[in-house]
CSV table of C-alpha atoms in Angstrom, one decimal:
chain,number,residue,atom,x,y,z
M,1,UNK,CA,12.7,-18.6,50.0
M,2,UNK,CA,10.3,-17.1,52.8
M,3,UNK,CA,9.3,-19.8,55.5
M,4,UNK,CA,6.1,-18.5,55.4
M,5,UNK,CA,3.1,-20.4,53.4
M,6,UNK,CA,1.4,-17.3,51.9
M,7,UNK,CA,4.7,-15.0,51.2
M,8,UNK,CA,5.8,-18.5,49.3
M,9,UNK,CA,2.6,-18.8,47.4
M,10,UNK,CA,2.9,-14.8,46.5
M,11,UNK,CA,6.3,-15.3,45.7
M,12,UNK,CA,5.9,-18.0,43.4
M,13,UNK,CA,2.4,-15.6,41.5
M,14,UNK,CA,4.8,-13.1,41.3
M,15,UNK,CA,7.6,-14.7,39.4
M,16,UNK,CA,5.1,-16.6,37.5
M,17,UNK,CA,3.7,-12.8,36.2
M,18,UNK,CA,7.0,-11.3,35.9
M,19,UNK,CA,7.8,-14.3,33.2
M,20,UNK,CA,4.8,-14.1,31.9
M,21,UNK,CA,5.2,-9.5,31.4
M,22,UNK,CA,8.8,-10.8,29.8
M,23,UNK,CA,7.6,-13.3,27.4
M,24,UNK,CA,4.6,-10.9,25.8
M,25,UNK,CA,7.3,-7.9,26.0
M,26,UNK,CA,9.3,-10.5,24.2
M,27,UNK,CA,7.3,-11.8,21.5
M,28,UNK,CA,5.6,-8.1,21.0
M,29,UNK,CA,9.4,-7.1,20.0
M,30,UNK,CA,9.6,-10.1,17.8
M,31,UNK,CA,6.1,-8.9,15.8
M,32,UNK,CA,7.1,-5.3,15.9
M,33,UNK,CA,10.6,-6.4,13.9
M,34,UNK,CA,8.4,-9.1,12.1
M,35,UNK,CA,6.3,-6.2,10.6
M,36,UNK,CA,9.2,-4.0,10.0
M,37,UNK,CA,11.5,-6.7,7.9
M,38,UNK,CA,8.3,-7.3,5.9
M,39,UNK,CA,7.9,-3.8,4.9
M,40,UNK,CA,11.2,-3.1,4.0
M,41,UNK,CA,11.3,-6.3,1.7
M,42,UNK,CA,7.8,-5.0,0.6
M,43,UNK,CA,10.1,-1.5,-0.1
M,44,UNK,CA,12.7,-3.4,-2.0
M,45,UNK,CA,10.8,-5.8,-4.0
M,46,UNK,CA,8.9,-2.2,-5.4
M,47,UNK,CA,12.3,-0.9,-5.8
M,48,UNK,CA,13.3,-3.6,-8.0
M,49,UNK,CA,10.5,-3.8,-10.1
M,50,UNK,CA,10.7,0.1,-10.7
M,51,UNK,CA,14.3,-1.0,-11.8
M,52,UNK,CA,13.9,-3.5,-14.1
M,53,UNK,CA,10.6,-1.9,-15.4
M,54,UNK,CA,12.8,1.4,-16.4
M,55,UNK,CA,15.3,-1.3,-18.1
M,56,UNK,CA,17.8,-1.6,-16.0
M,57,UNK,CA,18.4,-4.9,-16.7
M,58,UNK,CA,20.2,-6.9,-14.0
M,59,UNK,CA,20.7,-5.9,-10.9
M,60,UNK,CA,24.3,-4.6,-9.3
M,61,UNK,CA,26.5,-7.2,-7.6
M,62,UNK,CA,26.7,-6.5,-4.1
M,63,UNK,CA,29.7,-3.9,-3.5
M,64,UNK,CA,32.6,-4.9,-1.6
M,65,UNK,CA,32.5,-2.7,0.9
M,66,UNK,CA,29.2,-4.6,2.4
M,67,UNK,CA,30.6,-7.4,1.8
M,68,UNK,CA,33.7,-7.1,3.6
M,69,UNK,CA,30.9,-6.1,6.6
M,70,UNK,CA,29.1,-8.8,6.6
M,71,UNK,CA,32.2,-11.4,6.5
M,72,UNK,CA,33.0,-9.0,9.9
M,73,UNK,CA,29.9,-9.4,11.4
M,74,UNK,CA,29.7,-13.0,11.0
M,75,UNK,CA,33.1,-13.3,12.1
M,76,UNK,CA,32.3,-10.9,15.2
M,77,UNK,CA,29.2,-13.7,16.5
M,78,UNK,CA,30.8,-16.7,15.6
M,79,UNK,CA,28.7,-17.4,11.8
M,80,UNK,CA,29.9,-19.5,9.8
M,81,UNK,CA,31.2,-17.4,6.5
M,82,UNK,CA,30.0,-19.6,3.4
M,83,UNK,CA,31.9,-19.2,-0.1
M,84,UNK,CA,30.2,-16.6,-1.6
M,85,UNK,CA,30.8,-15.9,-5.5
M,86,UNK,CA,33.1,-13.4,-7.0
M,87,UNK,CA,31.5,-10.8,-9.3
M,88,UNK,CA,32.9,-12.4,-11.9
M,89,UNK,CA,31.5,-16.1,-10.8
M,90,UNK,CA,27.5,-14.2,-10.6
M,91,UNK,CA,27.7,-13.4,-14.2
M,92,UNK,CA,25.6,-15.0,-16.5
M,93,UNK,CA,27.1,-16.5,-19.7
M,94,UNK,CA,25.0,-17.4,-22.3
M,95,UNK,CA,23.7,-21.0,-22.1
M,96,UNK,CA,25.0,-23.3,-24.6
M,97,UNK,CA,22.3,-24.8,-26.8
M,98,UNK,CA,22.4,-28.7,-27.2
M,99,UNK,CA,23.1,-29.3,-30.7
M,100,UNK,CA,19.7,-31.5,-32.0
M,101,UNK,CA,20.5,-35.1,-32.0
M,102,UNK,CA,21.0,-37.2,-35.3
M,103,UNK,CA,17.5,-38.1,-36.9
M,104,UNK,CA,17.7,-41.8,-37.8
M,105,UNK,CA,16.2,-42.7,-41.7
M,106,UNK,CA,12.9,-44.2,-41.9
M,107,UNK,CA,14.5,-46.8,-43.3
M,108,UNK,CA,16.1,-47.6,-40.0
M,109,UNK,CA,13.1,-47.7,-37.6
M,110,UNK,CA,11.2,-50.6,-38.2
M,111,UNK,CA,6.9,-49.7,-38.6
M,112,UNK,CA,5.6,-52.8,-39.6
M,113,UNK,CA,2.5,-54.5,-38.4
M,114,UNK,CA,3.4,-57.3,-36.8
M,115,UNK,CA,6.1,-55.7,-35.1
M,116,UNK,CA,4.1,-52.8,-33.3
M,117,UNK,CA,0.8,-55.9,-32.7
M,118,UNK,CA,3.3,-57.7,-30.6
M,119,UNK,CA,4.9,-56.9,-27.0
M,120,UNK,CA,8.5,-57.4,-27.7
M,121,UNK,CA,10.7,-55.0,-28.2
C-alpha cells in the first residue's frame, strides 16, 4: 500500500476502474453468448419444424455417441449425471383408453320433486 495520501487515493481509482473494465468485458461476453445460444435455438426450432412439416414424424433419440459425451463432461466438472431414459423407455406407446363407466338405469337415480326441492342429499 503506498504511504503516500494521493498515490493511495489513485491506487484505490485505479482498481476500482480495472474492476469496473472486467465486469463490462464480463457481462459483454455473457450477451455475446446470450445472443448466440438464442439463435442457434432459433436455428433448431426452424429445423424442426421443417422436419415435422416434411413428415418426419418424431424426432431421432439422441445417439449414443453424444450421449456417452455428455455423461464425460459432466463427470469431467463434477455434474451430477441424472438417469436419463433408454431409447426404448422414450417411446411412446399408445395410451390406454378408460373403458366408459357403467350407466346406472333411470330407475335407479331418484328425480322426484320433493327430493331435488330439498337440501339433503
Amino acid at each position: 500500500m503506498p504511504s503516500e495520501p494521493e498515490s493511495a487515493v489513485a491506487a484505490f481509482t485505479r482498481a476500482g476502474q480495472d474492476a469496473v473494465t472486467h465486469a463490462r468485458r464480463v457481462a459483454g461476453t455473457a450477451l455475446a453468448r446470450n445472443v448466440r445460444h438464442r439463435e442457434d435455438n432459433r436455428e433448431l426450432m426452424k429445423a424442426y419444424a421443417r422436419h415435422r412439416l416434411a413428415g418426419g414424424g418424431a424426432v431421432e433419440p439422441t445417439p449414443r455417441v453424444l450421449r456417452g459425451a455428455a455423461a464425460r463432461f459432466r463427470a469431467a466438472c463434477g455434474l451430477p449425471m441424472p438417469h436419463l431414459p433408454t431409447e426404448a423407455e422414450l417411446v411412446r406407446s399408445e395410451p390406454e383408453v378408460p373403458s366408459p363407466a357403467a350407466r346406472t338405469s333411470d330407475e335407479e337415480e331418484d328425480f322426484s320433486q320433493l327430493r331435488i326441492m330439498s337440501r339433503e342429499p
